[in-house]
CSV table of C-alpha atoms in Angstrom, one decimal:
chain,number,residue,atom,x,y,z
E,1493,MET,CA,-90.5,-146.9,-38.9
E,1494,VAL,CA,-87.9,-147.5,-41.1
E,1495,THR,CA,-90.6,-148.6,-43.7
E,1496,ASP,CA,-92.7,-145.0,-43.2
E,1497,PHE,CA,-89.8,-143.7,-44.1
E,1498,TYR,CA,-88.7,-144.5,-47.4
E,1499,THR,CA,-91.9,-144.5,-48.1
E,1500,ASN,CA,-92.0,-140.7,-47.4
E,1501,VAL,CA,-89.0,-140.3,-49.1
E,1502,PHE,CA,-89.8,-141.9,-52.3
E,1503,LYS,CA,-93.6,-139.7,-52.4
E,1504,LEU,CA,-91.2,-136.4,-52.3
E,1505,LEU,CA,-88.3,-138.4,-54.6
E,1506,THR,CA,-91.4,-138.7,-57.2
E,1507,SER,CA,-92.2,-135.5,-57.1
E,1508,ILE,CA,-88.8,-134.3,-57.3
E,1509,SER,CA,-87.4,-136.6,-60.4
E,1510,ILE,CA,-90.1,-135.2,-62.1
E,1511,ALA,CA,-89.5,-131.5,-61.4
E,1512,GLN,CA,-85.9,-132.3,-61.9
E,1513,LEU,CA,-86.4,-133.9,-65.5
E,1514,ILE,CA,-88.5,-130.3,-66.6
E,1515,PRO,CA,-84.5,-128.2,-66.3
E,1516,ILE,CA,-82.9,-131.1,-68.0
E,1517,ILE,CA,-84.9,-131.2,-70.7
E,1518,ILE,CA,-85.0,-127.4,-71.1
E,1519,THR,CA,-81.9,-126.6,-70.7
E,1520,PRO,CA,-80.3,-127.8,-74.4
E,1521,ILE,CA,-83.0,-125.7,-75.8
E,1522,LEU,CA,-82.5,-122.6,-73.2
E,1523,THR,CA,-79.0,-122.9,-73.9
E,1524,GLN,CA,-79.3,-121.7,-77.3
E,1525,TYR,CA,-81.3,-117.9,-76.4
E,1526,PHE,CA,-79.3,-117.7,-73.8
E,1527,THR,CA,-75.9,-116.6,-73.5
E,1528,PRO,CA,-73.0,-118.5,-70.8
E,1529,GLU,CA,-73.0,-114.2,-69.5
E,1530,ASP,CA,-76.6,-114.2,-69.2
E,1531,PHE,CA,-76.5,-117.5,-67.3
E,1532,GLY,CA,-73.4,-115.8,-64.9
E,1533,VAL,CA,-76.2,-112.9,-64.1
E,1534,TYR,CA,-78.6,-115.2,-63.6
E,1535,GLY,CA,-76.3,-117.7,-61.6
E,1536,LEU,CA,-75.0,-114.3,-59.1
E,1537,TYR,CA,-79.0,-113.5,-58.7
E,1538,VAL,CA,-79.6,-117.2,-57.8
E,1539,SER,CA,-76.4,-117.1,-55.7
E,1540,ILE,CA,-77.5,-114.1,-53.4
E,1541,CYS,CA,-81.1,-114.5,-53.0
E,1542,SER,CA,-80.0,-118.0,-51.8
E,1543,ILE,CA,-77.5,-117.3,-49.6
E,1544,PHE,CA,-79.4,-114.4,-47.7
E,1545,GLY,CA,-82.7,-116.2,-48.3
E,1546,ILE,CA,-81.3,-119.2,-46.2
E,1547,VAL,CA,-80.7,-116.9,-43.2
E,1548,ALA,CA,-83.6,-114.0,-43.5
E,1549,SER,CA,-85.2,-116.1,-40.8
E,1550,GLY,CA,-82.6,-116.3,-38.2
E,1551,LYS,CA,-82.7,-120.3,-38.6
E,1552,TYR,CA,-85.8,-120.0,-36.4
E,1553,ASP,CA,-87.6,-122.2,-39.6
E,1554,VAL,CA,-85.4,-124.9,-38.5
E,1555,ALA,CA,-86.8,-124.4,-34.8
E,1556,ILE,CA,-89.9,-125.2,-36.2
E,1557,MET,CA,-89.2,-129.1,-36.4
E,1558,LEU,CA,-88.7,-129.3,-32.8
E,1559,PRO,CA,-91.0,-128.6,-30.4
E,1560,GLN,CA,-92.9,-131.4,-29.0
E,1561,LYS,CA,-96.5,-128.9,-29.0
E,1562,LYS,CA,-98.2,-127.9,-32.8
E,1563,GLU,CA,-98.9,-124.4,-30.9
E,1564,ASP,CA,-95.5,-124.0,-29.9
E,1565,SER,CA,-94.4,-124.5,-33.5
E,1566,ILE,CA,-96.8,-122.3,-35.1
E,1567,ASN,CA,-95.8,-119.3,-33.3
E,1568,ILE,CA,-92.0,-119.5,-34.1
E,1569,LEU,CA,-93.6,-119.6,-37.9
E,1570,PHE,CA,-94.8,-116.7,-37.2
E,1571,LEU,CA,-91.9,-115.3,-35.8
E,1572,SER,CA,-89.7,-116.9,-38.0
E,1573,PHE,CA,-92.3,-114.6,-41.0
E,1574,LEU,CA,-91.2,-111.5,-38.7
E,1575,ILE,CA,-87.9,-111.7,-38.4
E,1576,THR,CA,-87.6,-113.0,-42.9
E,1577,PHE,CA,-89.6,-109.4,-43.2
E,1578,LEU,CA,-87.3,-107.4,-41.4
E,1579,PHE,CA,-84.2,-108.5,-42.7
E,1580,SER,CA,-85.4,-108.2,-46.3
E,1581,THR,CA,-86.0,-104.6,-45.1
E,1582,PHE,CA,-82.8,-104.2,-44.5
E,1583,CYS,CA,-81.4,-105.9,-47.3
E,1584,PHE,CA,-83.2,-103.4,-49.7
E,1585,SER,CA,-81.9,-100.2,-47.8
E,1586,ILE,CA,-78.6,-101.1,-47.8
E,1587,LEU,CA,-79.0,-101.8,-52.1
E,1588,ASN,CA,-80.7,-98.9,-52.1
E,1589,ILE,CA,-77.1,-97.2,-50.7
E,1590,PHE,CA,-74.9,-98.8,-51.5
E,1591,ASP,CA,-76.0,-99.4,-55.0
E,1592,ASP,CA,-73.3,-98.2,-57.5
E,1593,VAL,CA,-70.7,-100.5,-54.9
E,1594,PHE,CA,-72.9,-103.5,-56.1
E,1595,PHE,CA,-72.6,-102.5,-59.2
E,1596,LYS,CA,-68.6,-102.1,-59.3
E,1597,LEU,CA,-68.7,-105.7,-58.1
E,1598,THR,CA,-71.1,-107.5,-59.8
E,1599,ASN,CA,-71.0,-105.6,-63.3
E,1600,SER,CA,-74.7,-105.9,-64.1
E,1601,LYS,CA,-76.8,-103.1,-65.0
E,1602,PHE,CA,-79.9,-105.3,-64.6
E,1603,LEU,CA,-79.0,-105.8,-61.1
E,1604,LYS,CA,-78.4,-102.1,-60.7
E,1605,GLU,CA,-81.3,-100.9,-61.6
E,1606,TYR,CA,-84.3,-103.5,-60.5
E,1607,TYR,CA,-81.8,-104.1,-57.4
E,1608,PHE,CA,-85.7,-104.2,-55.5
E,1609,ILE,CA,-85.8,-107.6,-57.2
E,1610,ILE,CA,-83.1,-109.3,-54.4
E,1611,PRO,CA,-85.2,-108.7,-51.0
E,1612,ILE,CA,-88.1,-109.2,-52.2
E,1613,SER,CA,-86.5,-112.6,-53.9
E,1614,ILE,CA,-85.0,-113.4,-50.3
E,1615,PHE,CA,-88.3,-113.0,-48.2
E,1616,LEU,CA,-90.1,-114.9,-50.6
E,1617,ILE,CA,-87.4,-117.9,-50.6
E,1618,SER,CA,-87.2,-117.5,-46.7
E,1619,MET,CA,-90.9,-117.6,-46.4
E,1620,ASN,CA,-91.4,-121.0,-48.3
E,1621,GLN,CA,-88.4,-122.9,-47.0
E,1622,SER,CA,-90.2,-122.0,-43.1
E,1623,LEU,CA,-93.6,-123.2,-44.6
E,1624,ILE,CA,-91.9,-126.6,-45.8
E,1625,VAL,CA,-90.5,-127.0,-43.0
E,1626,TRP,CA,-94.3,-127.1,-41.3
E,1627,PHE,CA,-95.9,-128.9,-44.3
E,1628,ASN,CA,-92.5,-131.1,-43.4
E,1629,ARG,CA,-93.3,-131.5,-39.7
E,1630,ASN,CA,-97.0,-132.3,-40.4
E,1631,LYS,CA,-96.0,-135.0,-43.0
E,1632,LYS,CA,-97.8,-133.2,-45.8
E,1633,TYR,CA,-95.5,-134.5,-48.2
E,1634,ASN,CA,-98.7,-134.7,-51.3
E,1635,THR,CA,-97.9,-130.8,-50.3
E,1636,ILE,CA,-94.5,-130.8,-50.8
E,1637,ALA,CA,-94.2,-132.8,-54.0
E,1638,ASN,CA,-97.0,-130.9,-55.6
E,1639,GLN,CA,-95.0,-127.5,-54.7
E,1640,ASN,CA,-91.5,-128.9,-56.3
E,1641,LEU,CA,-93.5,-129.9,-60.0
E,1642,LEU,CA,-95.2,-126.6,-59.7
E,1643,LYS,CA,-92.1,-124.6,-59.1
E,1644,SER,CA,-90.4,-126.4,-61.4
E,1645,GLY,CA,-92.9,-126.1,-63.9
E,1646,SER,CA,-94.0,-122.4,-64.0
E,1647,ASN,CA,-89.7,-121.5,-63.6
E,1648,SER,CA,-88.9,-123.8,-66.8
E,1649,GLY,CA,-92.0,-122.7,-68.9
E,1650,SER,CA,-91.3,-118.9,-68.2
E,1651,SER,CA,-87.3,-119.5,-69.3
E,1652,LEU,CA,-88.6,-121.0,-72.2
E,1653,ILE,CA,-91.2,-118.2,-72.9
E,1654,LEU,CA,-88.9,-115.2,-72.3
E,1655,GLY,CA,-85.6,-116.7,-74.2
E,1656,ILE,CA,-87.9,-117.0,-77.0
E,1657,GLN,CA,-88.8,-112.9,-76.8
E,1658,SER,CA,-84.9,-112.6,-76.5
E,1659,ILE,CA,-85.3,-111.2,-73.1
E,1660,HIS,CA,-81.5,-112.1,-71.8
E,1661,VAL,CA,-82.7,-111.1,-68.3
E,1662,GLY,CA,-85.2,-114.0,-68.5
E,1663,LEU,CA,-83.9,-116.2,-66.7
E,1664,ILE,CA,-84.6,-114.0,-63.4
E,1665,ILE,CA,-87.7,-112.7,-64.1
E,1666,SER,CA,-88.9,-116.4,-64.6
E,1667,HIS,CA,-87.2,-117.2,-61.3
E,1668,LEU,CA,-89.3,-114.7,-59.5
E,1669,ILE,CA,-92.5,-115.5,-61.2
E,1670,SER,CA,-91.7,-119.3,-59.9
E,1671,LEU,CA,-91.8,-117.7,-56.2
E,1672,ILE,CA,-94.5,-115.8,-56.2
E,1673,ILE,CA,-96.5,-118.8,-57.8
E,1674,ILE,CA,-94.9,-121.4,-55.0
E,1675,SER,CA,-95.9,-118.5,-52.3
E,1676,PHE,CA,-99.4,-118.2,-53.0
E,1677,TRP,CA,-99.7,-121.9,-53.7
E,1678,ASN,CA,-98.3,-122.7,-49.6
E,1679,ILE,CA,-100.1,-119.6,-48.0
E,1680,VAL,CA,-103.2,-121.0,-49.2
E,1681,HIS,CA,-102.7,-124.4,-47.9
E,1682,PHE,CA,-101.2,-122.9,-44.8
E,1683,MET,CA,-104.5,-120.7,-44.3
E,1684,GLN,CA,-106.4,-124.4,-44.5
E,1685,GLU,CA,-105.4,-124.8,-40.7
E,1686,CYS,CA,-103.2,-122.2,-39.2
E,1687,ASN,CA,-106.7,-120.6,-37.5
E,1688,LYS,CA,-106.4,-124.2,-35.6
E,1689,TYR,CA,-103.8,-122.3,-33.3
E,1690,ASN,CA,-103.4,-120.0,-30.8
E,1691,ILE,CA,-101.2,-116.6,-31.9
E,1692,ASN,CA,-99.8,-115.1,-29.0
E,1693,GLN,CA,-97.0,-112.7,-28.4
E,1694,LYS,CA,-95.8,-114.6,-25.2
E,1695,LEU,CA,-95.1,-118.0,-26.7
E,1696,ILE,CA,-93.4,-116.0,-29.6
E,1697,ARG,CA,-91.3,-114.7,-26.9
E,1698,ARG,CA,-90.9,-117.8,-25.3
E,1699,ASN,CA,-89.5,-119.4,-28.1
E,1700,PHE,CA,-87.7,-116.5,-29.5
E,1701,LEU,CA,-85.5,-117.1,-26.1
E,1702,LYS,CA,-85.5,-120.7,-26.2
E,1703,TYR,CA,-84.1,-120.8,-29.8
E,1704,ILE,CA,-82.0,-118.2,-29.8
E,1705,ASP,CA,-79.0,-120.2,-30.4
E,1706,PHE,CA,-80.1,-120.5,-34.2
E,1707,LEU,CA,-80.3,-117.0,-34.1
E,1708,LYS,CA,-76.8,-116.5,-32.0
E,1709,PHE,CA,-74.7,-119.4,-34.2
E,1710,SER,CA,-76.7,-120.8,-37.0
E,1711,THR,CA,-77.3,-117.7,-38.7
E,1712,VAL,CA,-74.0,-116.8,-39.2
E,1713,SER,CA,-72.6,-120.7,-39.3
E,1714,ASN,CA,-75.4,-121.0,-42.5
E,1715,LEU,CA,-74.2,-117.8,-44.2
E,1716,PHE,CA,-70.8,-118.9,-44.3
E,1717,ASN,CA,-72.0,-122.6,-45.6
E,1718,SER,CA,-74.0,-121.0,-47.9
E,1719,PHE,CA,-70.9,-119.0,-49.1
E,1720,SER,CA,-68.9,-122.1,-49.9
E,1721,ASN,CA,-71.8,-124.5,-51.8
E,1722,ILE,CA,-73.8,-121.8,-53.1
E,1723,GLY,CA,-71.8,-118.7,-53.3
E,1724,MET,CA,-69.0,-120.4,-55.6
E,1725,THR,CA,-70.6,-118.6,-58.4
E,1726,ALA,CA,-70.5,-115.1,-56.9
E,1727,LEU,CA,-66.6,-115.9,-55.6
E,1728,ILE,CA,-65.8,-117.3,-59.8
E,1729,VAL,CA,-67.9,-113.4,-61.3
E,1730,ILE,CA,-65.6,-111.1,-59.4
E,1731,PHE,CA,-62.5,-113.3,-59.8
E,1732,PHE,CA,-63.0,-114.6,-63.2
E,1733,GLY,CA,-65.7,-112.6,-64.7
E,1734,PRO,CA,-69.1,-113.8,-65.6
E,1735,LYS,CA,-68.8,-115.2,-68.7
E,1736,ILE,CA,-66.7,-118.0,-67.2
E,1737,ALA,CA,-69.0,-118.2,-63.8
E,1738,GLY,CA,-71.9,-118.7,-66.8
E,1739,LEU,CA,-70.1,-121.8,-67.6
E,1740,TYR,CA,-69.6,-123.2,-63.9
E,1741,PHE,CA,-73.4,-122.2,-62.3
E,1742,LEU,CA,-74.5,-124.5,-65.8
E,1743,ALA,CA,-72.4,-127.3,-65.0
E,1744,GLU,CA,-72.4,-127.3,-61.6
E,1745,LYS,CA,-77.0,-126.8,-62.1
E,1746,LEU,CA,-77.1,-130.2,-64.1
E,1747,ILE,CA,-75.0,-131.8,-61.8
E,1748,ALA,CA,-77.0,-130.9,-58.8
E,1749,ILE,CA,-79.9,-131.4,-60.3
E,1750,PRO,CA,-79.9,-135.4,-60.4
E,1751,ILE,CA,-78.3,-135.4,-57.3
E,1752,SER,CA,-81.0,-133.7,-55.6
E,1753,PHE,CA,-83.3,-136.8,-56.8
E,1754,ILE,CA,-81.9,-138.4,-53.7
E,1755,THR,CA,-80.4,-135.7,-50.9
E,1756,SER,CA,-83.2,-133.3,-51.2
E,1757,SER,CA,-86.0,-136.3,-50.4
E,1758,VAL,CA,-84.2,-137.9,-47.9
E,1759,SER,CA,-82.8,-134.8,-46.2
E,1760,GLN,CA,-86.6,-133.6,-45.3
E,1761,VAL,CA,-88.0,-136.8,-44.2
E,1762,TYR,CA,-84.5,-137.6,-42.4
E,1763,PHE,CA,-85.0,-134.0,-39.9
E,1764,GLN,CA,-88.4,-135.3,-39.2
E,1765,GLN,CA,-87.8,-139.5,-38.1
E,1766,ALA,CA,-84.5,-138.1,-36.7
E,1767,SER,CA,-86.5,-136.0,-34.0
E,1768,LYS,CA,-88.4,-138.3,-32.8
E,1769,LEU,CA,-86.1,-141.0,-32.9
E,1770,PHE,CA,-83.3,-138.8,-31.1
E,1771,HIS,CA,-85.6,-138.7,-27.8
E,1772,SER,CA,-86.9,-142.5,-28.7
E,1773,ASN,CA,-84.0,-144.7,-29.9
E,1774,LYS,CA,-80.9,-143.1,-30.3
E,1775,LYS,CA,-79.5,-146.4,-31.5
E,1776,GLU,CA,-81.9,-146.9,-34.5
E,1777,LEU,CA,-81.1,-142.9,-35.6
E,1778,ILE,CA,-77.5,-144.2,-35.8
E,1779,LYS,CA,-78.7,-147.5,-38.0
E,1780,LEU,CA,-80.7,-145.2,-40.1
E,1781,THR,CA,-77.8,-142.2,-40.5
E,1782,ASN,CA,-75.3,-145.3,-41.7
E,1783,GLN,CA,-78.1,-146.7,-43.9
E,1784,ILE,CA,-78.7,-143.3,-45.7
E,1785,GLN,CA,-75.0,-142.3,-46.4
E,1786,LYS,CA,-73.9,-145.8,-47.5
E,1787,ASN,CA,-77.0,-145.7,-50.2
E,1788,VAL,CA,-75.9,-142.2,-51.3
E,1789,PHE,CA,-72.2,-142.9,-51.5
E,1790,PHE,CA,-72.9,-146.5,-53.7
E,1791,VAL,CA,-75.3,-143.5,-55.9
E,1792,LEU,CA,-73.0,-141.0,-55.9
E,1793,PHE,CA,-69.8,-142.4,-56.8
E,1794,PRO,CA,-70.8,-143.5,-59.9
E,1795,PHE,CA,-72.6,-140.7,-61.4
E,1796,LEU,CA,-69.2,-138.8,-60.6
E,1797,LEU,CA,-67.1,-140.4,-62.1
E,1798,ILE,CA,-69.1,-140.7,-65.6
E,1799,CYS,CA,-69.9,-137.0,-65.4
E,1800,SER,CA,-65.9,-136.3,-64.5
E,1801,VAL,CA,-64.8,-138.6,-67.4
E,1802,PHE,CA,-67.2,-137.7,-70.5
E,1803,GLY,CA,-68.4,-134.5,-69.2
E,1804,GLU,CA,-66.5,-132.7,-71.9
E,1805,ASN,CA,-69.4,-135.0,-74.8
E,1806,ILE,CA,-72.2,-134.7,-72.5
E,1807,PHE,CA,-71.8,-130.8,-72.2
E,1808,SER,CA,-71.4,-130.1,-75.8
E,1809,LEU,CA,-74.9,-131.2,-77.2
E,1810,PHE,CA,-75.1,-127.6,-75.7
E,1811,GLY,CA,-73.3,-125.9,-78.0
E,1812,ASP,CA,-69.8,-125.5,-78.3
E,1813,GLU,CA,-69.7,-122.3,-76.3
E,1814,TRP,CA,-71.0,-125.0,-73.6
E,1815,THR,CA,-68.5,-127.6,-73.8
E,1816,GLU,CA,-65.4,-126.1,-71.6
E,1817,ALA,CA,-68.8,-126.3,-68.2
E,1818,GLY,CA,-68.3,-129.9,-69.3
E,1819,ILE,CA,-64.7,-130.2,-69.3
E,1820,LEU,CA,-65.0,-127.6,-65.3
E,1821,VAL,CA,-66.9,-130.8,-63.8
E,1822,LYS,CA,-63.7,-133.0,-63.4
E,1823,TYR,CA,-62.7,-130.2,-61.0
E,1824,PHE,CA,-65.4,-129.7,-58.2
E,1825,ALA,CA,-66.4,-133.3,-58.5
E,1826,VAL,CA,-64.5,-134.7,-55.5
E,1827,PHE,CA,-66.2,-131.4,-53.1
E,1828,ILE,CA,-69.8,-132.6,-54.8
E,1829,LEU,CA,-69.3,-135.5,-53.9
E,1830,PHE,CA,-68.6,-135.3,-50.0
E,1831,LYS,CA,-70.7,-132.8,-49.4
E,1832,ASN,CA,-73.7,-134.5,-50.7
E,1833,ILE,CA,-73.0,-137.7,-48.3
E,1834,TYR,CA,-73.2,-134.9,-45.6
E,1835,SER,CA,-76.2,-133.2,-47.0
E,1836,PRO,CA,-78.9,-135.6,-46.5
E,1837,ILE,CA,-78.2,-135.7,-42.8
E,1838,SER,CA,-76.7,-132.4,-42.1
E,1839,HIS,CA,-79.9,-131.4,-40.0
E,1840,ILE,CA,-78.1,-133.9,-36.9
E,1841,GLY,CA,-76.1,-130.7,-36.0
E,1842,ASP,CA,-78.9,-128.7,-35.4
E,1843,ILE,CA,-80.3,-132.0,-33.2
E,1844,LEU,CA,-77.3,-132.5,-31.5
E,1845,ASN,CA,-77.3,-129.0,-30.2
E,1846,LYS,CA,-73.9,-128.4,-32.5
E,1847,GLN,CA,-74.2,-125.0,-33.7
E,1848,LYS,CA,-71.2,-123.5,-32.6
E,1849,VAL,CA,-69.1,-126.3,-33.9
E,1850,LEU,CA,-71.1,-125.7,-37.5
E,1851,LEU,CA,-69.7,-122.2,-36.9
E,1852,VAL,CA,-66.5,-122.9,-36.6
E,1853,PHE,CA,-66.5,-125.6,-39.4
E,1854,ASN,CA,-68.7,-123.0,-41.7
E,1855,VAL,CA,-66.1,-120.2,-41.3
E,1856,SER,CA,-63.2,-122.3,-41.5
E,1857,LEU,CA,-64.7,-123.9,-45.2
E,1858,PHE,CA,-65.6,-119.7,-46.6
E,1859,ILE,CA,-62.2,-119.0,-45.5
E,1860,PHE,CA,-60.4,-121.5,-47.3
E,1861,GLN,CA,-62.4,-121.6,-50.5
E,1862,LEU,CA,-61.9,-117.8,-50.6
E,1863,SER,CA,-58.2,-118.2,-50.4
E,1864,ALA,CA,-58.0,-120.4,-53.0
E,1865,PHE,CA,-59.8,-118.2,-55.1
E,1866,SER,CA,-57.8,-115.4,-54.1
E,1867,PHE,CA,-54.4,-116.3,-55.0
E,1868,LEU,CA,-54.6,-118.9,-57.9
E,1869,LYS,CA,-56.7,-115.7,-59.7
E,1870,GLU,CA,-53.0,-114.4,-60.5
E,1871,TYR,CA,-52.5,-117.8,-63.0
E,1872,SER,CA,-55.8,-116.6,-65.0
E,1873,ASP,CA,-57.0,-120.5,-65.1
E,1874,ILE,CA,-60.1,-121.3,-63.2
E,1875,LYS,CA,-59.0,-125.2,-63.3
E,1876,ALA,CA,-56.3,-124.6,-60.8
E,1877,ALA,CA,-58.7,-122.2,-58.3
E,1878,LEU,CA,-61.9,-124.4,-58.4
E,1879,LEU,CA,-59.7,-128.2,-58.0
E,1880,THR,CA,-58.3,-126.2,-54.8
E,1881,ALA,CA,-60.7,-125.3,-53.2
E,1882,SER,CA,-63.1,-128.2,-53.8
E,1883,LEU,CA,-60.6,-130.5,-52.5
E,1884,PHE,CA,-60.8,-127.4,-49.0
E,1885,GLY,CA,-63.9,-128.0,-49.6
E,1886,ALA,CA,-64.5,-132.3,-49.8
E,1887,ILE,CA,-61.7,-132.7,-46.5
E,1888,HIS,CA,-64.1,-130.2,-44.3
E,1889,TYR,CA,-67.4,-132.4,-45.2
E,1890,MET,CA,-64.8,-135.5,-44.2
E,1891,ILE,CA,-63.9,-134.3,-40.8
E,1892,LEU,CA,-67.4,-132.5,-40.1
E,1893,ASN,CA,-69.2,-136.4,-40.9
E,1894,THR,CA,-67.2,-138.3,-38.4
E,1895,TYR,CA,-66.9,-135.6,-35.9
E,1896,MET,CA,-71.0,-136.0,-35.4
E,1897,LYS,CA,-71.1,-139.1,-35.9
E,1898,GLN,CA,-68.6,-139.7,-33.0
E,1899,GLU,CA,-71.1,-137.1,-31.2
E,1900,LEU,CA,-74.1,-139.4,-32.2
E,1901,LYS,CA,-72.6,-142.8,-30.8
E,1902,LYS,CA,-71.3,-140.8,-27.6
E,1903,ILE,CA,-75.4,-140.1,-26.2
E,1904,SER,CA,-76.7,-143.6,-27.7
């Protein structure tokens, strides 16, 4: 069981490593064509789309993994598609009505005029998220691996082409292009086997009611969690402007890329493995959980320490105007550390049915981080606000991790 786990992790880790190596190589080139302000607006767009894309399915995408019967699982998948479509349509209506308010908050003329890109991106992100869970459930790790490569290559390649063409919103357009490409990829691979199962309203309705706690609690919980983890760029845009947000976004992005080599692949395989071990061998699940977190810590700690100490020198390679991005790393490194120690095993909350606890955690985390930016904005110093928000985040994840491990031990 453990051997299979690490074999599957290696499959995804290899593809993710190659996929993430592409933006690492290309970013120093992109910084020559795009300004910090361009990265700030792009970071805002990605934050908004990612935040709402994560919850657009009502979190029924998580439930795809849980049923024992594949027939139930595929009906949940179609349910998630339906909810995603309705949510995206709702987002389009809201942006269409309040586009002036949105412009005042973001100060982005492009997002005001082409706001329809946001609900389209939200729909595609959520749909692909659900399909990846389906592939994960069915151990289609080669499909997931190839999708990672396709997404990274298409995004980076089109960004470079549009940057050379001096299209300052090229980062946003490239992101949308990559979403469209991987959507076709995932749909084609999904259609090869979807006709084997029966899709009907009765099964959709039954599973809707059975897993409705995901809609009632996980949706709100993950929304606040996304605001805290992904929405930092949006908060910085609002309180400190797009230039500072662009510096933070690039710093956080380049730090997150190598970290995701490990956490993304481990998290996907852990979810599939933990769902089975929870019903068959809880002691083995505890052992697996502890081992994963121990290994992640020993990799992340020295990496983040190096980035914190030498960040200024590393980011100076991108140009003088990007040096400040490297300085910012030390002010949010502690948050990155504790968040990513918990991240690979984060699905344990769903498996333990702790949606209410996660809701309280995420609301609290968001309020504390928002307060840090609100109260410290008057000092016009992003460093103090970022450090305070990061410390709040680290403490929250320490508490959550301890609680989940204790709950797991109680039922073993």
